[in-house]
Amino acid sequence: MPGKNDPIWQALASHRTRLADKALVQLFREDPDRARRLRMEAAGITLDYSKNLVTDETLNLFSRLIEANVLPHQIQQMVDGAEVNPTERRPALHTLLRTQPGKAPARLRAEAEAITDALVRIEQMANDIRSGHWAGAGGTPITDILHLGIGGSNLGPEMVSAALETAHDRAVNCHYVANVDGHHIDRVLNQLNPRSTLLVIASKSFSTQETLLNAKTARAWLANAVGETDLAHHLIAVTGNSEAASRFGVAPANALPMWDWVGGRFSLWSAVGITTAIAFGFRTFRALLDGAAAMDLHFKEAPWPDNLPMMLALLGIWYSNFYDAESCAVMPYDHGLRLLPNHLQQLDMESNGKSVDQKGKPIDYNTGPIVWGGEGSNGQHAFLQLLHQGTRLVPVDFILPLRSHHNRTEHHDWLVANCLAQSQALMTGRAALQDDGASAHRALPGNHPSNMILVDRITPETLGAIIAMYEHKVFCQAMIWHINPFDQWGVELGKEIGDAIFASFDNETDEDRFDPSTRLLIKQYLAKRKK
Ligand code: F6P
């Protein structure tokens, strides 16, 4: 069990105390080979982890943590379809979604066949829509997809679309609406022609309030223009609740499956990726899956310390549990990856934001960090000040493609220079020139750790590998913290209270249900409410 009574945990804690005297720059001075040694490559990704507050002894202690928690066995259990989500009595089969047909574990043959069937349907639909064979009302070719979904049904696919649009011609434009805020759907609907618009409703449960209301609004907008008879050509659903989708008006042939063994935050690999497949072509979607599969293979087979997701996981645990780092930042130096921090935020925080162990016992150590970030170099002119001179330790993952998809060399040179400069500045800092207050304001303490994650270019393959790398990092951390990363019960209470408050707007309800502050806020809202 991790925590202060665990001997490995204790060894790590005393090692951390000893290491406190050594600055990162000193570690480089002591080992001229450090930059070359502390790096690795997998699935098209290079990880330089030399600018971390670790020594060979730290890595040895990490290996004891890995052994004690039988990580390789846990990984095997997950990919083999064991019930790794005990509170929902389910396996977590996102790795199966990207496995090449014929390579699935024998015991998962039925699930693998269902995945292959879904992929065949996705490919057919994507080809038909892109070729104009599947047209909207009156034979109008589909030019726009309105993808409605929230959480995992939105963050992954929207991030993938943004990442791929720089390199791939989009045959069809995609618009994503998640928020129930009517301003968003209004603005998007106002830009679109209903006759050439396809609605993709992505909701595993088909009961998520925000998605259903947006879908109802968009459906009414469509029906108003094309009529109820032609509506079916404009509706696709991706859901585990096909009855509800059918009641909504989605033709059975246009409903794609979402299985209970795929969590929302892993669903971009499932039929939720239909939007990616339509917009960029099925081959691009398959390449994304293949990139992730290459990372899966590495994760399953590479031993410590050459296992990239494991290394990221252990470094994260090092700072969360032994340096009391409350957060970690992700800074992609790539405009296309600007939505990656949002996706990783859900992936990590919904998975590892837990405070009881797998058996339901309270735990006394930190679990998932607050994940945040934003694209570089913009962040340099905003939040990086706090990382350089603030009082908190925030480890950073820099993500940098070495080549761009444009020909503006000077732009890319600057992007690269900025990224490399930030990681060096965080580490080296700058001493005060003189011993006075004015100089102190200009000094940077340095010694801030960061990872440098390089890819040759952002392609579907490297993007798939990056996303899978973070999924596996989160999984390893959960296994070491002894928590279940595959459920998210914490989000339910807010939904229930939201339902009750919504119901109270038009009906007298038992006011005792709400606390005094909330009661007063409801009253204030009702006084302003548009009827
Ligand atoms: O509220 C959390 C959550 O359940 C996420 O886990 C999920 O990604 C999202 O809502 C959307 O759920 P659904 O796909 O069922 O609409």
Coordinates of C-alpha atoms and ligand atoms in Angstrom, one line a residue:
M1 CA 0.0 0.0 0.0
P2 CA 1.5 3.4 -0.9
G3 CA 1.8 6.1 1.7
K4 CA 4.0 6.9 4.6
N5 CA 4.1 3.4 6.1
D6 CA 5.3 1.8 2.9
P7 CA 9.1 1.0 3.0
I8 CA 9.6 2.0 -0.7
W9 CA 7.6 5.2 -0.1
Q10 CA 9.8 5.9 3.0
A11 CA 13.0 5.2 1.0
L12 CA 11.8 7.6 -1.7
A13 CA 11.0 10.3 0.9
S14 CA 14.5 10.1 2.5
H15 CA 16.1 10.1 -1.0
R16 CA 14.1 13.2 -1.8
T17 CA 15.4 14.9 1.4
R18 CA 19.0 14.0 0.4
L19 CA 18.4 15.2 -3.2
A20 CA 17.1 18.6 -2.0
D21 CA 20.7 19.9 -1.8
K22 CA 21.4 19.2 -5.5
A23 CA 20.2 21.5 -8.2
L24 CA 19.4 20.2 -11.6
V25 CA 22.3 22.2 -13.1
Q26 CA 24.6 20.4 -10.7
L27 CA 23.3 17.0 -11.8
F28 CA 24.2 17.9 -15.3
R29 CA 27.7 19.1 -14.2
E30 CA 28.3 15.8 -12.4
D31 CA 27.2 13.7 -15.3
P32 CA 28.3 15.1 -18.7
D33 CA 26.4 12.3 -20.4
R34 CA 23.1 13.0 -18.6
A35 CA 21.4 14.6 -21.6
R36 CA 22.2 11.6 -23.8
R37 CA 21.4 9.0 -21.2
L38 CA 18.1 10.3 -19.8
R39 CA 16.1 10.1 -23.0
M40 CA 14.2 7.4 -24.9
E41 CA 12.2 6.9 -28.0
A42 CA 9.0 5.0 -28.7
A43 CA 6.3 5.0 -31.4
G44 CA 7.7 8.1 -33.1
I45 CA 8.1 10.0 -29.8
T46 CA 11.3 11.1 -28.2
L47 CA 11.2 11.8 -24.5
D48 CA 14.1 13.9 -23.0
Y49 CA 13.6 13.6 -19.2
S50 CA 17.0 14.8 -18.3
K51 CA 15.7 18.0 -16.8
N52 CA 14.0 16.2 -14.0
L53 CA 15.0 16.2 -10.3
V54 CA 16.1 12.5 -10.5
T55 CA 19.3 10.5 -10.3
D56 CA 20.1 6.9 -11.1
E57 CA 19.2 6.1 -7.5
T58 CA 15.7 7.7 -8.0
L59 CA 15.2 5.6 -11.0
N60 CA 16.2 2.5 -9.0
L61 CA 13.7 3.3 -6.3
F62 CA 11.0 3.9 -9.0
S63 CA 11.8 0.4 -10.3
R64 CA 11.0 -1.0 -6.8
L65 CA 7.7 0.8 -6.9
I66 CA 6.9 -0.7 -10.3
E67 CA 7.8 -4.2 -9.1
A68 CA 5.9 -3.9 -5.8
N69 CA 2.8 -2.9 -7.7
V70 CA 3.4 -5.5 -10.4
L71 CA 2.8 -2.9 -13.1
P72 CA 3.6 -5.2 -16.1
H73 CA 1.0 -7.7 -14.8
Q74 CA -1.5 -4.9 -14.3
I75 CA -1.0 -3.7 -17.9
Q76 CA -1.4 -7.2 -19.2
Q77 CA -4.6 -7.5 -17.2
M78 CA -6.0 -4.4 -18.7
V79 CA -5.2 -5.3 -22.4
D80 CA -6.5 -8.8 -21.8
G81 CA -9.9 -7.6 -20.8
A82 CA -9.8 -8.3 -17.0
E83 CA -12.4 -6.5 -14.9
V84 CA -10.1 -3.5 -14.2
N85 CA -13.1 -1.2 -13.4
P86 CA -14.5 -3.1 -10.4
T87 CA -17.1 -0.4 -9.3
E88 CA -18.8 -0.8 -12.7
R89 CA -17.8 -4.4 -13.1
R90 CA -16.3 -3.8 -16.5
P91 CA -13.0 -4.2 -18.4
A92 CA -11.5 -1.1 -20.1
L93 CA -10.9 -2.0 -23.7
H94 CA -9.7 1.2 -25.3
T95 CA -6.5 -0.6 -26.5
L96 CA -8.6 -3.2 -28.2
L97 CA -10.3 -0.4 -30.3
R98 CA -7.0 0.3 -32.0
T99 CA -5.7 -3.3 -32.3
Q100 CA -5.4 -4.4 -35.9
P101 CA -8.1 -7.0 -36.9
G102 CA -6.8 -10.5 -36.2
K103 CA -4.4 -9.4 -33.5
A104 CA -6.8 -9.2 -30.6
P105 CA -6.4 -11.6 -27.6
A106 CA -8.4 -14.8 -28.1
R107 CA -10.7 -14.2 -25.2
L108 CA -11.8 -10.8 -26.6
R109 CA -12.8 -12.3 -30.0
A110 CA -16.5 -11.2 -29.7
E111 CA -15.6 -7.7 -28.8
A112 CA -13.0 -7.5 -31.5
E113 CA -15.5 -8.6 -34.1
A114 CA -18.0 -6.0 -32.9
I115 CA -15.2 -3.4 -33.3
T116 CA -14.4 -4.6 -36.8
D117 CA -18.1 -4.4 -37.8
A118 CA -18.3 -0.9 -36.5
L119 CA -15.1 0.1 -38.4
V120 CA -16.6 -1.3 -41.6
R121 CA -19.7 0.8 -41.1
I122 CA -17.7 3.9 -40.2
E123 CA -15.6 3.5 -43.4
Q124 CA -18.7 3.0 -45.5
M125 CA -20.5 6.0 -44.0
A126 CA -17.4 8.2 -44.3
N127 CA -16.9 7.3 -47.9
D128 CA -20.5 7.7 -48.8
I129 CA -20.7 11.2 -47.3
R130 CA -17.4 12.3 -48.7
S131 CA -18.3 11.2 -52.2
G132 CA -21.7 12.7 -52.1
H133 CA -23.4 9.3 -52.3
W134 CA -25.0 10.1 -49.0
A135 CA -26.6 13.5 -49.5
G136 CA -28.8 15.7 -47.6
A137 CA -32.4 16.8 -48.4
G138 CA -33.0 17.3 -52.1
G139 CA -29.7 15.6 -52.9
T140 CA -27.6 18.4 -51.4
P141 CA -24.0 17.2 -50.7
I142 CA -23.1 17.3 -47.0
T143 CA -20.6 20.1 -46.4
D144 CA -20.8 20.4 -42.6
I145 CA -21.0 18.2 -39.6
L146 CA -22.4 19.4 -36.4
H147 CA -20.9 17.2 -33.7
L148 CA -22.9 17.3 -30.4
G149 CA -21.5 15.7 -27.3
I150 CA -19.9 16.7 -24.1
G151 CA -16.9 15.5 -21.9
G152 CA -15.3 12.5 -23.6
S153 CA -17.8 12.6 -26.4
N154 CA -16.5 16.1 -27.4
L155 CA -13.0 16.8 -26.0
G156 CA -11.2 14.0 -27.8
P157 CA -12.7 14.3 -31.3
E158 CA -12.6 18.1 -31.2
M159 CA -8.9 18.0 -30.2
V160 CA -8.2 15.5 -33.0
S161 CA -9.9 17.7 -35.6
A162 CA -8.0 20.7 -34.5
A163 CA -4.7 18.8 -34.6
L164 CA -5.2 17.3 -38.0
E165 CA -6.6 20.2 -39.9
T166 CA -3.2 21.8 -40.5
A167 CA -2.0 18.8 -42.4
H168 CA -5.1 17.3 -44.0
D169 CA -7.6 18.8 -46.3
R170 CA -11.0 18.5 -44.7
A171 CA -13.6 17.3 -47.1
V172 CA -16.3 18.4 -44.7
N173 CA -16.2 21.1 -42.1
C174 CA -16.7 20.1 -38.5
H175 CA -18.4 22.2 -35.8
Y176 CA -18.4 21.0 -32.2
V177 CA -20.9 22.2 -29.7
A178 CA -20.8 20.8 -26.1
N179 CA -22.0 23.6 -23.8
V180 CA -25.7 23.9 -23.1
D181 CA -25.2 27.7 -23.3
G182 CA -27.6 28.7 -26.1
H183 CA -25.1 31.3 -27.4
H184 CA -22.9 28.5 -28.8
I185 CA -25.5 26.5 -30.6
D186 CA -27.1 29.7 -31.9
R187 CA -23.9 31.0 -33.3
V188 CA -23.1 27.7 -35.0
L189 CA -26.6 27.1 -36.4
N190 CA -26.6 30.6 -37.8
Q191 CA -23.5 29.8 -40.0
L192 CA -24.9 26.5 -41.4
N193 CA -27.3 25.5 -44.1
P194 CA -29.5 22.7 -42.7
R195 CA -29.8 21.0 -46.1
S196 CA -26.0 20.3 -46.3
T197 CA -25.5 19.7 -42.5
L198 CA -25.2 16.3 -40.8
L199 CA -25.8 16.0 -37.1
V200 CA -23.6 13.6 -35.2
I201 CA -25.0 13.1 -31.7
A202 CA -22.3 11.4 -29.6
S203 CA -23.5 10.3 -26.2
K204 CA -22.8 6.9 -24.7
S205 CA -25.8 7.2 -22.3
F206 CA -28.0 9.2 -24.7
S207 CA -29.2 10.9 -21.5
T208 CA -26.7 13.6 -20.9
Q209 CA -28.7 16.7 -20.4
E210 CA -26.5 19.2 -22.3
T211 CA -26.2 17.0 -25.4
L212 CA -29.8 16.1 -25.5
L213 CA -31.0 19.7 -25.3
N214 CA -28.5 20.7 -28.0
A215 CA -29.6 17.8 -30.1
K216 CA -33.3 18.7 -29.6
T217 CA -32.6 22.3 -30.7
A218 CA -30.5 21.2 -33.8
R219 CA -33.1 18.6 -34.7
A220 CA -35.9 21.2 -34.7
W221 CA -33.8 23.5 -36.8
L222 CA -33.2 20.7 -39.3
A223 CA -36.8 19.5 -39.4
N224 CA -38.0 23.0 -39.9
A225 CA -35.9 23.2 -43.1
V226 CA -35.9 19.7 -44.5
G227 CA -39.1 18.3 -43.0
E228 CA -39.5 15.2 -40.9
T229 CA -39.4 12.7 -43.8
D230 CA -35.9 13.8 -44.9
L231 CA -34.5 14.2 -41.4
A232 CA -33.0 10.7 -41.2
H233 CA -30.4 11.6 -43.8
H234 CA -29.2 14.3 -41.5
L235 CA -28.9 12.3 -38.3
I236 CA -26.2 10.0 -37.0
A237 CA -25.9 8.8 -33.4
V238 CA -23.0 7.2 -31.6
T239 CA -24.4 5.6 -28.5
G240 CA -24.8 2.7 -26.2
N241 CA -28.5 3.4 -25.9
S242 CA -29.8 2.8 -29.4
E243 CA -33.5 2.7 -28.1
A244 CA -33.2 6.3 -26.9
A245 CA -31.5 7.3 -30.2
S246 CA -34.3 5.6 -32.2
R247 CA -37.0 7.4 -30.1
F248 CA -35.2 10.6 -31.0
G249 CA -35.5 9.8 -34.7
V250 CA -32.2 8.3 -35.6
A251 CA -32.6 5.5 -38.1
P252 CA -31.2 2.2 -36.8
A253 CA -28.8 2.1 -39.8
N254 CA -27.4 5.4 -38.7
A255 CA -26.8 4.5 -35.1
L256 CA -23.2 3.4 -34.3
P257 CA -22.4 1.5 -31.2
M258 CA -20.6 2.6 -28.0
W259 CA -19.9 -0.2 -25.6
D260 CA -19.9 0.0 -21.9
W261 CA -16.3 -1.2 -21.8
V262 CA -15.2 2.1 -23.4
G263 CA -15.1 5.0 -21.0
G264 CA -16.1 8.4 -22.4
R265 CA -12.6 9.8 -22.1
F266 CA -11.3 7.0 -24.2
S267 CA -14.1 7.1 -26.8
L268 CA -12.3 9.1 -29.5
W269 CA -11.0 5.7 -30.7
S270 CA -14.5 4.3 -31.0
A271 CA -17.3 5.2 -33.4
V272 CA -17.2 8.7 -31.7
G273 CA -14.3 9.1 -34.2
I274 CA -16.9 9.0 -37.1
T275 CA -16.6 12.8 -37.3
T276 CA -12.8 12.5 -37.8
A277 CA -13.3 9.7 -40.4
I278 CA -15.8 11.8 -42.4
A279 CA -13.8 15.0 -42.2
F280 CA -10.4 13.6 -42.9
G281 CA -11.1 10.2 -44.5
F282 CA -11.2 6.8 -43.0
R283 CA -7.5 6.2 -43.7
T284 CA -6.6 9.1 -41.5
F285 CA -8.7 7.7 -38.7
R286 CA -7.1 4.3 -39.1
A287 CA -3.6 5.9 -39.0
L288 CA -4.6 7.6 -35.7
L289 CA -5.6 4.2 -34.3
D290 CA -2.4 2.7 -35.7
G291 CA -0.2 5.3 -34.0
A292 CA -1.9 4.6 -30.7
A293 CA -1.5 0.8 -31.3
A294 CA 2.2 1.4 -31.7
M295 CA 2.4 3.1 -28.3
D296 CA 0.2 0.3 -26.8
L297 CA 2.7 -2.3 -28.0
H298 CA 5.6 -0.4 -26.6
F299 CA 3.8 0.1 -23.3
K300 CA 3.1 -3.6 -23.0
E301 CA 6.5 -4.8 -24.0
A302 CA 9.2 -2.3 -23.0
P303 CA 10.8 -3.0 -19.7
W304 CA 11.6 -0.4 -17.1
P305 CA 13.4 2.1 -17.5
D306 CA 12.8 2.1 -21.2
N307 CA 9.0 2.3 -20.9
L308 CA 8.0 5.8 -21.9
P309 CA 4.5 6.1 -20.3
M310 CA 5.8 4.4 -17.2
M311 CA 8.6 7.0 -17.0
L312 CA 6.1 9.8 -17.3
A313 CA 3.9 8.2 -14.6
L314 CA 6.7 7.8 -12.1
L315 CA 8.1 11.3 -12.6
G316 CA 4.5 12.6 -12.0
I317 CA 4.2 10.6 -8.8
W318 CA 7.7 11.8 -7.7
Y319 CA 6.5 15.4 -7.9
S320 CA 2.9 14.8 -6.6
N321 CA 3.8 12.7 -3.7
F322 CA 7.3 13.7 -2.7
Y323 CA 7.5 17.4 -3.8
D324 CA 3.8 18.2 -3.0
A325 CA 3.3 19.5 -6.5
E326 CA -0.4 20.2 -6.8
S327 CA -0.5 20.5 -10.6
C328 CA 1.3 19.8 -13.8
A329 CA 1.2 21.8 -17.0
V330 CA 1.1 20.6 -20.6
M331 CA 2.5 23.1 -23.2
P332 CA 2.3 22.0 -26.8
Y333 CA 4.3 24.2 -29.0
D334 CA 1.9 23.6 -31.9
H335 CA -1.2 25.5 -32.6
G336 CA -3.0 22.4 -33.8
L337 CA -2.5 20.8 -30.3
R338 CA -4.0 23.8 -28.5
L339 CA -6.9 21.6 -27.3
L340 CA -4.7 18.8 -26.0
P341 CA -4.5 20.2 -22.5
N342 CA -8.3 20.2 -22.3
H343 CA -8.5 16.6 -23.4
L344 CA -5.7 15.6 -21.0
Q345 CA -7.5 17.4 -18.2
Q346 CA -10.5 15.2 -18.5
L347 CA -8.4 12.1 -19.1
D348 CA -6.3 12.6 -16.0
M349 CA -8.6 14.4 -13.6
E350 CA -11.7 12.3 -14.2
S351 CA -9.6 9.2 -14.0
N352 CA -7.4 9.9 -11.0
G353 CA -9.4 12.4 -9.0
K354 CA -10.1 9.8 -6.3
S355 CA -9.7 9.6 -2.6
V356 CA -10.6 6.0 -1.8
D357 CA -8.6 3.0 -2.9
Q358 CA -9.9 0.2 -5.1
K359 CA -11.6 -1.4 -2.1
G360 CA -13.2 1.8 -1.0
K361 CA -10.9 2.6 1.9
P362 CA -9.9 6.3 2.4
I363 CA -6.3 7.0 1.4
D364 CA -3.8 9.3 3.0
Y365 CA -1.6 10.4 0.1
N366 CA -2.1 12.6 -2.9
T367 CA -3.6 11.2 -6.1
G368 CA -4.3 12.9 -9.4
P369 CA -2.8 16.3 -10.0
I370 CA -4.6 19.3 -11.4
V371 CA -3.8 19.2 -15.1
W372 CA -3.7 22.4 -17.0
G373 CA -1.8 24.2 -19.7
G374 CA -2.0 25.8 -23.1
E375 CA -0.2 26.3 -26.3
G376 CA 3.2 27.8 -26.6
S377 CA 4.4 30.4 -27.2
N378 CA 1.3 32.1 -26.0
G379 CA 1.7 30.8 -22.4
Q380 CA 5.0 32.6 -22.1
H381 CA 3.1 35.9 -22.2
A382 CA 0.6 34.7 -19.6
F383 CA 1.0 32.0 -17.1
L384 CA 4.7 31.1 -17.4
Q385 CA 5.6 34.0 -15.1
L386 CA 4.2 32.0 -12.1
L387 CA 6.2 28.9 -13.1
H388 CA 9.4 30.9 -13.3
Q389 CA 9.1 33.1 -10.2
G390 CA 6.1 31.9 -8.2
T391 CA 6.2 29.8 -5.0
R392 CA 4.8 26.6 -6.4
L393 CA 6.5 23.7 -8.2
V394 CA 4.7 23.0 -11.4
P395 CA 6.4 20.3 -13.6
V396 CA 5.9 21.0 -17.3
D397 CA 5.5 18.7 -20.3
F398 CA 6.7 20.6 -23.4
I399 CA 5.5 19.0 -26.6
L400 CA 7.3 20.0 -29.8
P401 CA 7.1 18.9 -33.4
L402 CA 10.5 19.3 -35.0
R403 CA 8.9 19.9 -38.4
S404 CA 5.9 21.9 -39.3
H405 CA 3.4 21.5 -42.2
H406 CA 4.0 25.0 -43.5
N407 CA 6.9 26.6 -45.3
R408 CA 7.4 29.6 -43.1
T409 CA 10.8 28.6 -41.7
E410 CA 11.3 31.7 -39.7
H411 CA 8.0 31.0 -37.8
H412 CA 8.9 27.5 -36.9
D413 CA 12.5 28.5 -36.0
W414 CA 11.0 30.9 -33.5
L415 CA 8.5 28.4 -32.1
V416 CA 11.3 25.9 -31.5
A417 CA 13.7 28.5 -30.0
N418 CA 10.9 29.6 -27.6
C419 CA 10.1 26.1 -26.5
L420 CA 13.7 25.1 -25.9
A421 CA 14.4 28.5 -24.2
Q422 CA 11.6 28.0 -21.7
S423 CA 12.7 24.5 -20.6
Q424 CA 16.3 25.8 -20.1
A425 CA 15.2 29.0 -18.3
L426 CA 13.0 26.9 -15.9
M427 CA 15.9 24.8 -15.1
T428 CA 18.8 27.2 -14.9
G429 CA 17.0 30.3 -13.6
R430 CA 19.1 33.4 -13.1
A431 CA 20.9 34.6 -10.0
A432 CA 20.4 38.1 -8.7
L433 CA 23.2 40.4 -10.0
Q434 CA 23.5 42.2 -6.8
D435 CA 22.3 41.7 -3.2
D436 CA 19.5 44.3 -3.3
G437 CA 15.7 44.3 -3.7
A438 CA 15.8 45.5 -7.3
S439 CA 17.9 42.6 -8.4
A440 CA 15.9 40.2 -6.4
H441 CA 12.8 41.0 -8.5
R442 CA 14.7 40.0 -11.6
A443 CA 16.2 36.8 -10.3
L444 CA 14.7 33.4 -11.2
P445 CA 15.3 30.5 -8.8
G446 CA 15.3 27.9 -11.6
N447 CA 15.5 24.2 -10.7
H448 CA 12.0 23.7 -12.2
P449 CA 11.7 20.3 -13.8
S450 CA 10.3 19.7 -17.3
N451 CA 10.0 16.9 -19.9
M452 CA 10.6 17.6 -23.5
I453 CA 8.4 15.5 -25.8
L454 CA 9.5 15.6 -29.4
V455 CA 7.9 14.2 -32.5
D456 CA 9.1 14.6 -36.1
R457 CA 5.7 16.1 -37.2
I458 CA 2.1 16.0 -36.0
T459 CA 0.6 13.3 -38.1
P460 CA -2.3 11.0 -37.4
E461 CA 0.2 8.4 -36.2
T462 CA 2.2 10.6 -33.9
L463 CA -1.0 12.2 -32.5
G464 CA -2.4 8.8 -31.8
A465 CA 0.8 7.8 -30.0
I466 CA 0.9 11.0 -27.9
I467 CA -2.7 10.5 -26.7
A468 CA -2.2 6.8 -25.9
M469 CA 1.1 7.7 -24.1
Y470 CA -0.9 9.9 -21.7
E471 CA -3.7 7.3 -21.3
H472 CA -1.1 4.8 -20.2
K473 CA 0.7 7.3 -17.9
V474 CA -2.6 7.9 -16.1
F475 CA -3.2 4.1 -15.8
C476 CA 0.2 3.5 -14.3
Q477 CA -0.3 6.2 -11.7
A478 CA -3.7 4.8 -10.8
M479 CA -2.2 1.4 -10.3
I480 CA 0.5 2.8 -8.0
W481 CA -2.0 4.8 -6.1
H482 CA -4.3 1.7 -5.9
I483 CA -7.3 3.6 -7.3
N484 CA -9.8 2.8 -10.0
P485 CA -9.1 5.2 -12.9
F486 CA -12.1 4.0 -15.0
D487 CA -15.1 5.3 -13.0
Q488 CA -16.2 8.8 -12.3
W489 CA -18.9 8.7 -9.6
G490 CA -17.9 12.2 -8.4
V491 CA -19.8 13.9 -11.3
E492 CA -23.2 12.4 -10.4
L493 CA -24.3 14.5 -7.4
G494 CA -24.0 17.7 -9.3
K495 CA -26.2 16.3 -12.1
E496 CA -28.9 15.2 -9.6
I497 CA -29.0 18.5 -7.9
G498 CA -29.0 20.3 -11.3
D499 CA -32.1 18.2 -12.3
A500 CA -33.8 19.2 -9.1
I501 CA -33.0 22.9 -9.5
F502 CA -34.1 22.9 -13.1
A503 CA -37.4 21.2 -12.0
S504 CA -37.9 23.8 -9.3
F505 CA -38.0 26.7 -11.8
D506 CA -41.5 25.8 -13.0
N507 CA -42.9 23.8 -10.1
E508 CA -43.1 24.4 -6.4
T509 CA -40.7 21.8 -5.0
D510 CA -39.6 21.0 -1.6
E511 CA -37.4 23.9 -0.8
D512 CA -35.7 22.1 2.0
R513 CA -33.8 20.2 -0.7
F514 CA -31.6 23.3 -1.3
D515 CA -29.3 25.0 1.1
P516 CA -30.1 28.7 2.1
S517 CA -27.6 30.2 -0.2
T518 CA -28.8 28.1 -3.2
R519 CA -32.4 29.0 -2.4
L520 CA -31.6 32.7 -2.5
L521 CA -29.7 32.3 -5.7
I522 CA -32.6 30.5 -7.3
K523 CA -35.0 33.3 -6.2
Q524 CA -32.7 35.9 -7.7
Y525 CA -32.6 34.0 -11.0
L526 CA -36.3 33.6 -11.1
A527 CA -36.8 37.3 -10.7
K528 CA -34.7 37.8 -13.9
R529 CA -35.8 34.8 -15.8
K530 CA -37.2 35.2 -19.4
K531 CA -40.6 33.5 -19.6
Ligands
F6P1 O1 -20.4 13.7 -16.7 C1 -19.3 12.9 -17.0 C2 -19.5 12.1 -18.2 O2 -20.2 11.0 -17.9 C3 -18.2 11.8 -18.8 O3 -17.5 10.7 -18.2 C4 -18.6 11.5 -20.2 O4 -17.5 11.6 -21.1 C5 -19.6 12.6 -20.5 O5 -20.2 12.8 -19.2 C6 -20.6 12.4 -21.5 O6 -21.3 11.3 -21.3 P1 -22.2 10.7 -22.5 O7 -21.3 10.3 -23.6 O8 -23.0 9.5 -21.9 O9 -23.2 11.8 -23.0

